[in-house]
PDB file of C-alpha atoms and ligand atoms in Angstrom:
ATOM      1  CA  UNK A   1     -45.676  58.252 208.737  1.00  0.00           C
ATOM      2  CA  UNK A   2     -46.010  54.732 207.421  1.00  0.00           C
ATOM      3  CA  UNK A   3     -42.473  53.754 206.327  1.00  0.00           C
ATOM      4  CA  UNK A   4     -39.925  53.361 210.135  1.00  0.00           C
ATOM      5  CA  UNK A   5     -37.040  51.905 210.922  1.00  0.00           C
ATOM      6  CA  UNK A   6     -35.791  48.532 212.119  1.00  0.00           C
ATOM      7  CA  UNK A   7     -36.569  48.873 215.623  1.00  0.00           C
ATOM      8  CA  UNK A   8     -40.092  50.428 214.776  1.00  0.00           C
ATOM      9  CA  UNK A   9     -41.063  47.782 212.575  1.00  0.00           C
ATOM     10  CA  UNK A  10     -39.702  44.832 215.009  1.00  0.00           C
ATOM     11  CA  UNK A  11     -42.395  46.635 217.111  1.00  0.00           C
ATOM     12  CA  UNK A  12     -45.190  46.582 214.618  1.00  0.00           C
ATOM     13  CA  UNK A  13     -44.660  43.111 213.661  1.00  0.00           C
ATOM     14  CA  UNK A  14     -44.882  41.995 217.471  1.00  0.00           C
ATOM     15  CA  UNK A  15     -47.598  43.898 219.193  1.00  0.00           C
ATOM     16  CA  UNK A  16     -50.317  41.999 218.757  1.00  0.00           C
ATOM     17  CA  UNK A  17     -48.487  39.142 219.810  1.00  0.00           C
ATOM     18  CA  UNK A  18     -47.805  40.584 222.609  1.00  0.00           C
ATOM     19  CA  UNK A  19     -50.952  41.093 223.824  1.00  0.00           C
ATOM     20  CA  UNK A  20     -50.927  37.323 224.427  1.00  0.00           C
ATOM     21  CA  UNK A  21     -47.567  36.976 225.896  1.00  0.00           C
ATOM     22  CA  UNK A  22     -46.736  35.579 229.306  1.00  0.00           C
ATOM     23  CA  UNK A  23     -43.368  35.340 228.731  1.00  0.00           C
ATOM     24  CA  UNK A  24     -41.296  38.132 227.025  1.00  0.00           C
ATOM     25  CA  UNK A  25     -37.633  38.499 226.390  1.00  0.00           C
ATOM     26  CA  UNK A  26     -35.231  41.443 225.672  1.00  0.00           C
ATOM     27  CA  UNK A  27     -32.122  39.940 224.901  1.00  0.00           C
ATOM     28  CA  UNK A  28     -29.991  43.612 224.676  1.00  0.00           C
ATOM     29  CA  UNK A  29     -31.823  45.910 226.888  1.00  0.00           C
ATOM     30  CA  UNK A  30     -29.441  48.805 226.510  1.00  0.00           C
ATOM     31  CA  UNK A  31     -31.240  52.175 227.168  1.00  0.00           C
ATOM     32  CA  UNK A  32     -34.156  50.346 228.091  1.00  0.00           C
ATOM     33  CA  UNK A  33     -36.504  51.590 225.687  1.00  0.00           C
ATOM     34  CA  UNK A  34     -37.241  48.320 223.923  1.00  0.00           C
ATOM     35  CA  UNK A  35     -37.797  46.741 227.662  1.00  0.00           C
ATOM     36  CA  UNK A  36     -40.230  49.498 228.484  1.00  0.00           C
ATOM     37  CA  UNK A  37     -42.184  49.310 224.878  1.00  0.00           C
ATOM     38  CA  UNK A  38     -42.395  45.190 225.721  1.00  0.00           C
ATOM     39  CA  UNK A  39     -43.778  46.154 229.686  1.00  0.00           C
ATOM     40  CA  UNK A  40     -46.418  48.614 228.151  1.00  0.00           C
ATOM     41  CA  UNK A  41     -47.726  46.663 225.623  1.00  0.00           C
ATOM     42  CA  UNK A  42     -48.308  43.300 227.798  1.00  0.00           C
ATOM     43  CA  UNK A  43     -50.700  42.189 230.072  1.00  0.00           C
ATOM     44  CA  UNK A  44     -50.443  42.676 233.806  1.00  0.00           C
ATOM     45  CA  UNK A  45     -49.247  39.478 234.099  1.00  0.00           C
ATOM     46  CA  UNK A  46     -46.630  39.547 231.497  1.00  0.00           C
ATOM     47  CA  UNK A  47     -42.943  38.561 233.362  1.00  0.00           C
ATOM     48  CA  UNK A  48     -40.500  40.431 230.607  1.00  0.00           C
ATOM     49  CA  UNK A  49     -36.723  39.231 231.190  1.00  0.00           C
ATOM     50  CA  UNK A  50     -34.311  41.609 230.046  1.00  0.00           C
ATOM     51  CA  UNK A  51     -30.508  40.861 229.641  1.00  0.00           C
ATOM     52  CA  UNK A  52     -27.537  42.607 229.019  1.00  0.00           C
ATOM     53  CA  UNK A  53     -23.919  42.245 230.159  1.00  0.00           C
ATOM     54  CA  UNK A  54     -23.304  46.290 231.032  1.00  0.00           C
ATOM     55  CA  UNK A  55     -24.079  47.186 234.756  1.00  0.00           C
ATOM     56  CA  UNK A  56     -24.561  50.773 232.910  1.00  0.00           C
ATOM     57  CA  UNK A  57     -27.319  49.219 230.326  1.00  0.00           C
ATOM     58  CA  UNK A  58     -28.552  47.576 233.429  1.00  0.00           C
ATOM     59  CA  UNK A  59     -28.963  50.447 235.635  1.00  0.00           C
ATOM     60  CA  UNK A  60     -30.335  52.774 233.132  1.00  0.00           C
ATOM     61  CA  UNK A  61     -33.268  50.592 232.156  1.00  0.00           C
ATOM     62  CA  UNK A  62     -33.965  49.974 235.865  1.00  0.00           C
ATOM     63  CA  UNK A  63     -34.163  53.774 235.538  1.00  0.00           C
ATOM     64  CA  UNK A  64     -36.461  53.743 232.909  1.00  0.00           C
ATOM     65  CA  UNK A  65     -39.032  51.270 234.302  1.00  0.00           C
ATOM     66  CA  UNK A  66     -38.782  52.896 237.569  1.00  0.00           C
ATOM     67  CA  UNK A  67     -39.943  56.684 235.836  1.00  0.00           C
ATOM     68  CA  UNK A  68     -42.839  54.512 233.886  1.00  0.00           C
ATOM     69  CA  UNK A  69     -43.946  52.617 237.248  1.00  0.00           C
ATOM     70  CA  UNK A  70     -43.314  49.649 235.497  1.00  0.00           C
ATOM     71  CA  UNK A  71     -40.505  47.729 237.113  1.00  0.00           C
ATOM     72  CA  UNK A  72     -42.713  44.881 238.614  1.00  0.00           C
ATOM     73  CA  UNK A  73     -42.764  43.110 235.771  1.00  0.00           C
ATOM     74  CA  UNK A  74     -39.692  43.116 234.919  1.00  0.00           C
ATOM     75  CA  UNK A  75     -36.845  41.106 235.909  1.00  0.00           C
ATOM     76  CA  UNK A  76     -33.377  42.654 234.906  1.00  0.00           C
ATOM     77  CA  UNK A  77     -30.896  39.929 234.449  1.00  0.00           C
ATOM     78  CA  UNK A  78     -26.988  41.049 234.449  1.00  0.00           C
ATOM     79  CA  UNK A  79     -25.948  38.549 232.444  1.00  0.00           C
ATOM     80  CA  UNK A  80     -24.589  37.686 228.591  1.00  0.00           C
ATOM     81  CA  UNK A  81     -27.920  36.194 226.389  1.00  0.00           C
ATOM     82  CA  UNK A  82     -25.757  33.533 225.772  1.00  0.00           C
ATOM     83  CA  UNK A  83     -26.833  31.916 229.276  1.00  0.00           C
ATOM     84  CA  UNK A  84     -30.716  32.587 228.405  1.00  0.00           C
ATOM     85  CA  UNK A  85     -31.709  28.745 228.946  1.00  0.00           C
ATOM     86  CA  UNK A  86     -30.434  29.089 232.719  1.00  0.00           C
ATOM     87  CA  UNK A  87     -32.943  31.416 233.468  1.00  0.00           C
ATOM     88  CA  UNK A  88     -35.827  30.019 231.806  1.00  0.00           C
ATOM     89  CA  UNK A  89     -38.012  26.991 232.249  1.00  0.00           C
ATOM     90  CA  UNK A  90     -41.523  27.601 230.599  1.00  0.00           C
ATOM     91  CA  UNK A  91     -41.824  28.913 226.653  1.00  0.00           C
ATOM     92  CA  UNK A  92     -41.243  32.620 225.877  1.00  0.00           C
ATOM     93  CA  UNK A  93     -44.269  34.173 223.706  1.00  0.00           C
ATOM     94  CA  UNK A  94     -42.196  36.751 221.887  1.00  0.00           C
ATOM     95  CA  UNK A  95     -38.249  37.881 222.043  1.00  0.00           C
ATOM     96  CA  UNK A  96     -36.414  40.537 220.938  1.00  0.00           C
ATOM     97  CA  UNK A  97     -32.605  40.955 219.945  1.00  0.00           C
ATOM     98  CA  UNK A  98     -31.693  44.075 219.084  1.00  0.00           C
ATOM     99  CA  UNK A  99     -27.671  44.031 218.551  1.00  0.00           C
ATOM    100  CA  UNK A 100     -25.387  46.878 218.227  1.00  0.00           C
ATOM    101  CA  UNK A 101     -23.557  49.241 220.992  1.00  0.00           C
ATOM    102  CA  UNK A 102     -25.338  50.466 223.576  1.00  0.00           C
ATOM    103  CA  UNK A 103     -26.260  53.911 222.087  1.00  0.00           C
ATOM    104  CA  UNK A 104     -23.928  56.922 223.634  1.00  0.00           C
ATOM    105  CA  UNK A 105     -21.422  53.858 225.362  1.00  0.00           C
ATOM    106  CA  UNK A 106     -18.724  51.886 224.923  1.00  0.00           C
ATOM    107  CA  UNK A 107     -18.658  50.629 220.813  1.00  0.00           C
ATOM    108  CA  UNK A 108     -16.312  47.632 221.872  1.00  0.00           C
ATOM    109  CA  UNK A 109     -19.155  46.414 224.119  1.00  0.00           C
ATOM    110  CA  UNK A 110     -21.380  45.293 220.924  1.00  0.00           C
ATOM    111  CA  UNK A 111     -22.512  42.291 220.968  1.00  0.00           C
ATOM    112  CA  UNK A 112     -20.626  39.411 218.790  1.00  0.00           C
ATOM    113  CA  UNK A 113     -21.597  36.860 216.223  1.00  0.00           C
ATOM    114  CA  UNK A 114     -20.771  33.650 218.253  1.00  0.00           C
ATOM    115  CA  UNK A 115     -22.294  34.650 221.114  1.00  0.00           C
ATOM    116  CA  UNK A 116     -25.312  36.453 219.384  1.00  0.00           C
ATOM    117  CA  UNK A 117     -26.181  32.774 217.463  1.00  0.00           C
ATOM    118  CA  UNK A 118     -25.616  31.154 220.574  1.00  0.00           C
ATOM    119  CA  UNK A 119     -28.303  32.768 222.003  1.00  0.00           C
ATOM    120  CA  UNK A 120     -30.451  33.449 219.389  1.00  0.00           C
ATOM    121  CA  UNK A 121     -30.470  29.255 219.036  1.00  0.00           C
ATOM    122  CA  UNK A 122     -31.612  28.409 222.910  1.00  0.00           C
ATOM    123  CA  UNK A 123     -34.269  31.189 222.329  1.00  0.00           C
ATOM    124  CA  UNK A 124     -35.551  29.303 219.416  1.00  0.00           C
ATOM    125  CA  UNK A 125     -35.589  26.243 221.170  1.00  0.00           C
ATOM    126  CA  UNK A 126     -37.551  27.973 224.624  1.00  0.00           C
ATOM    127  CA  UNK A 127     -39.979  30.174 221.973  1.00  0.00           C
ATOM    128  CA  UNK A 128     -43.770  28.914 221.980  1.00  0.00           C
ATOM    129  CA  UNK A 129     -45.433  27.505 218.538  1.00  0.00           C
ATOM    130  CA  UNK A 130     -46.677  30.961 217.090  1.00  0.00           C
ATOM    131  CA  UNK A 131     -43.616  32.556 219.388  1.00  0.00           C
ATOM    132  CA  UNK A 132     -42.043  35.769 217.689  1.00  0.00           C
ATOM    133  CA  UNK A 133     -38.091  36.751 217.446  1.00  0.00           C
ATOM    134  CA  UNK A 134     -36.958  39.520 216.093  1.00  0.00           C
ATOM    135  CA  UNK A 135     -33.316  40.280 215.718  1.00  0.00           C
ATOM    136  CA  UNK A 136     -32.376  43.747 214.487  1.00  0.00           C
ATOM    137  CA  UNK A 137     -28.639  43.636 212.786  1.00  0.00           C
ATOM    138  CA  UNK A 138     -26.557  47.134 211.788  1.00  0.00           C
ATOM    139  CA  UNK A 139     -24.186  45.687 209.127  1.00  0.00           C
ATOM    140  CA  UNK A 140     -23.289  49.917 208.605  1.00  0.00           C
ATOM    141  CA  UNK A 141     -20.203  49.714 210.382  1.00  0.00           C
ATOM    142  CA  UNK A 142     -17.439  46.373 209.757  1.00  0.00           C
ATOM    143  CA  UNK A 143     -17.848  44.468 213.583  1.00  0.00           C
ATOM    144  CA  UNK A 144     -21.544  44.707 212.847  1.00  0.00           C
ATOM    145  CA  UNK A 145     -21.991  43.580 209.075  1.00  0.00           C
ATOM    146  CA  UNK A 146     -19.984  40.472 209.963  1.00  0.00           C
ATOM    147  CA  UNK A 147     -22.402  39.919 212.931  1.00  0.00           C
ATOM    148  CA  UNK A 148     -25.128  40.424 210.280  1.00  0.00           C
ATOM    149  CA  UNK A 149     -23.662  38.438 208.129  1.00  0.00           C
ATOM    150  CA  UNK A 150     -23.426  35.200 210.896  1.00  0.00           C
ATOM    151  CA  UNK A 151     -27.168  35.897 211.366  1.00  0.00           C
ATOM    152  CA  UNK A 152     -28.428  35.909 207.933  1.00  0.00           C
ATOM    153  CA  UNK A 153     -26.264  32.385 207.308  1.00  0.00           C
ATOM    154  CA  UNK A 154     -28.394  30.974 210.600  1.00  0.00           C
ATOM    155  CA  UNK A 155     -31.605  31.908 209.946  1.00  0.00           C
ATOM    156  CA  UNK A 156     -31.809  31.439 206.481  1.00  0.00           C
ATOM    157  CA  UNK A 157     -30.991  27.555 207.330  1.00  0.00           C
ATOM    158  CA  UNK A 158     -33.772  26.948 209.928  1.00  0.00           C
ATOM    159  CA  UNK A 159     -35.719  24.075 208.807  1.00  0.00           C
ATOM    160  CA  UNK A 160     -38.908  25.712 207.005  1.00  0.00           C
ATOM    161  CA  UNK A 161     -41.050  22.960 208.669  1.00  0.00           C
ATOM    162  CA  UNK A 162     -40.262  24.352 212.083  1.00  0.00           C
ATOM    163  CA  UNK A 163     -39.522  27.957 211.508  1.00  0.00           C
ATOM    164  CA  UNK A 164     -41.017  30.771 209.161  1.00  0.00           C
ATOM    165  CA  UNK A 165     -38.370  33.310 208.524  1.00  0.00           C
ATOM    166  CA  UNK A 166     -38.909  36.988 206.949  1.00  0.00           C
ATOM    167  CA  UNK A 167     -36.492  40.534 206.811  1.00  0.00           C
ATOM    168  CA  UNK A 168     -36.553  43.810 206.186  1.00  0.00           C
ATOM    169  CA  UNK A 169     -34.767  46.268 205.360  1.00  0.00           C
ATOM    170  CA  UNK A 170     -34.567  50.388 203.489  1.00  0.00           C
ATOM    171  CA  UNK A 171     -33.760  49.344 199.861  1.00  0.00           C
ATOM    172  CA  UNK A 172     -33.014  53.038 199.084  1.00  0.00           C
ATOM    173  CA  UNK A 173     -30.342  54.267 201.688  1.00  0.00           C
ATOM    174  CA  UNK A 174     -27.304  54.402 201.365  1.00  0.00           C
ATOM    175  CA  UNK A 175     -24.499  53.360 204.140  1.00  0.00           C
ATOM    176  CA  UNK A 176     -25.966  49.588 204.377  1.00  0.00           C
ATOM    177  CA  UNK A 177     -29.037  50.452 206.914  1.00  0.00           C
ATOM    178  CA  UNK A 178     -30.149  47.729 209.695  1.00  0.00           C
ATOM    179  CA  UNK A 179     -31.843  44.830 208.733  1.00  0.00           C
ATOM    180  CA  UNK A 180     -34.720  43.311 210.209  1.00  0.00           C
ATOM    181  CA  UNK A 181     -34.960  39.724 210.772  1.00  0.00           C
ATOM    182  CA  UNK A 182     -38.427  38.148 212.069  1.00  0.00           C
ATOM    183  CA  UNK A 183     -39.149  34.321 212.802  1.00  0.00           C
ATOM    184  CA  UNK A 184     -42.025  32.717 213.958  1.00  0.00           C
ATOM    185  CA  UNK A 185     -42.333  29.450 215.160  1.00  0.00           C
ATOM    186  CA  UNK A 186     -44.599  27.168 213.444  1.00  0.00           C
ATOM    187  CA  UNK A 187     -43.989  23.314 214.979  1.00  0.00           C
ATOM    188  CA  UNK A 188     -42.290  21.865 217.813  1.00  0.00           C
ATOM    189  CA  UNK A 189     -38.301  20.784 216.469  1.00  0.00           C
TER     190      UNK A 189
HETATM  191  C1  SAM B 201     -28.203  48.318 220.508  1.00  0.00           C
HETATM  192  S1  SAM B 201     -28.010  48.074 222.221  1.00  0.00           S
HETATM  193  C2  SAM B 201     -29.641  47.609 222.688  1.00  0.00           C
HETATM  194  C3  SAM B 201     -30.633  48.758 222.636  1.00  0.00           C
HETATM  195  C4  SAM B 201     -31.775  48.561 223.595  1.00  0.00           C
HETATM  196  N1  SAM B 201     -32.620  47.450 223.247  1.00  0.00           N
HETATM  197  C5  SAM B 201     -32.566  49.850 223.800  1.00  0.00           C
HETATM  198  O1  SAM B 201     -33.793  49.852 223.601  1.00  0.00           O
HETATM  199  O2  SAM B 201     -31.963  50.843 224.189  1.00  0.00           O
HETATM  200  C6  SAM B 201     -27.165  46.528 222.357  1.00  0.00           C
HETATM  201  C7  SAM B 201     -26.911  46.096 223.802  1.00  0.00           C
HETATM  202  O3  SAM B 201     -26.459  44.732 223.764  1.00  0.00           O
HETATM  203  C8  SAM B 201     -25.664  44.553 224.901  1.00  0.00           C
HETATM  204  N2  SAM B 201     -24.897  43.303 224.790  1.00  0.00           N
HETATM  205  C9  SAM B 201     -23.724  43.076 224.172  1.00  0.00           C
HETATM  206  N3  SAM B 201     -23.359  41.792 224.309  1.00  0.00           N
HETATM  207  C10 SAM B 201     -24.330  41.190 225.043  1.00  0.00           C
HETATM  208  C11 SAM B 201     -24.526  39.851 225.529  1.00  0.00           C
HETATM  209  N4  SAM B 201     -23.658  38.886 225.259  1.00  0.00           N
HETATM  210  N5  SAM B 201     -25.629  39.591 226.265  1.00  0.00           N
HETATM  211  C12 SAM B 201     -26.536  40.577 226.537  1.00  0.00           C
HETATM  212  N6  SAM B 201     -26.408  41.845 226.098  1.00  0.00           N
HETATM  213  C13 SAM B 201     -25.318  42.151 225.363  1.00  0.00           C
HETATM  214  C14 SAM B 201     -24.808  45.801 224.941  1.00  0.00           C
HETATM  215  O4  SAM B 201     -24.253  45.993 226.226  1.00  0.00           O
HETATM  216  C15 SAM B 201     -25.824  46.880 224.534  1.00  0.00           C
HETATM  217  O5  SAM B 201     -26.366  47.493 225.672  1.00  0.00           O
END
């Protein structure tokens, strides 16, 4: 199967950065499945931060990393991603927002616009030259396609100098299906 979805092809477009990375980010770890596909595909060495503000999330990707023997790398931060730059003081290879719910939990818990930019902005500011971020936005439902909205009116003005700036999306389903963002980091701001 060649043609995926959002979260599979944030994936494909950061693996083989990855195997690079010192410094990884999950900025909505959720279920923890996005956490545990950034632990496997990293060196040893690789510290991966993940975030999210749910003890729930929290817990349940400790979970996960515990089952996979993973959890050494890791360092679970309870925490909103707006307060990313507190926790971080060298530059972070590759990052990953994927915004939403968490999936089977509370749907007022998504993350918001505001905040989402917020944080998506100090992780463009810590991310390495040739750094990846992906952001994954649902605009299928109303809080979410004004959160998609907020992010497509950021990225697309990042200074072209400093930032190179791709999406993706399904161009043939119907219900507005989630759009990939992807930026790269070209220059020092
Ligand atoms: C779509 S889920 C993430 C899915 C996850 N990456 C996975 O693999 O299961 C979005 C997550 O963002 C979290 N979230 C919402 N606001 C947040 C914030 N300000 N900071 C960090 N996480 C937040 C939610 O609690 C939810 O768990």
């Amino acid at each position: 199967m060649v043609v995926v979805n959002a979260v599979q092809m944030a994936h494909n477009f950061i693996i083989s950065r990855l195997q690079a990375a010192n410094l990884v980010v999950d900025a909505t770890a959720g279920n923890g499945k996005d956490t545990l596909f950034l632990v496997k595909n990293t060196p040893a060495t690789t510290t991966i931060l993940a975030f999210d503000v749910q003890p729930q999330a929290i817990a349940k990707t400790e979970l996960l990393l515990q089952q996979h023997q993973f959890l050494h790398k890791t360092r679970l931060i309870l925490d909103s991603h707006a307060n990313i730059a507190n926790y971080i003081d060298q530059p972070v290879d590759v990052a990953m927002f994927n915004l939403g719910y968490l999936p089977g939990g509370d749907h007022t818990l998504s993350t918001c616009p505001d905040i989402t930019i917020e944080a998506i902005s100090q992780t463009l500011q810590l991310l390495a030259v040739g750094g990846l971020l992906t952001v994954a936005a649902y605009p299928g439902y109303e809080h979410g396609k004004r959160e998609c909205q907020a992010v497509h009116q950021y990225l697309t003005g990042l200074r072209q100098q400093t930032f190179t700036v791709g999406s993706w999306a399904m161009v043939n389903q119907t219900n507005s299906p989630p759009v990939l963002y992807v930026i790269e980091k070209r220059r020092s701001e």
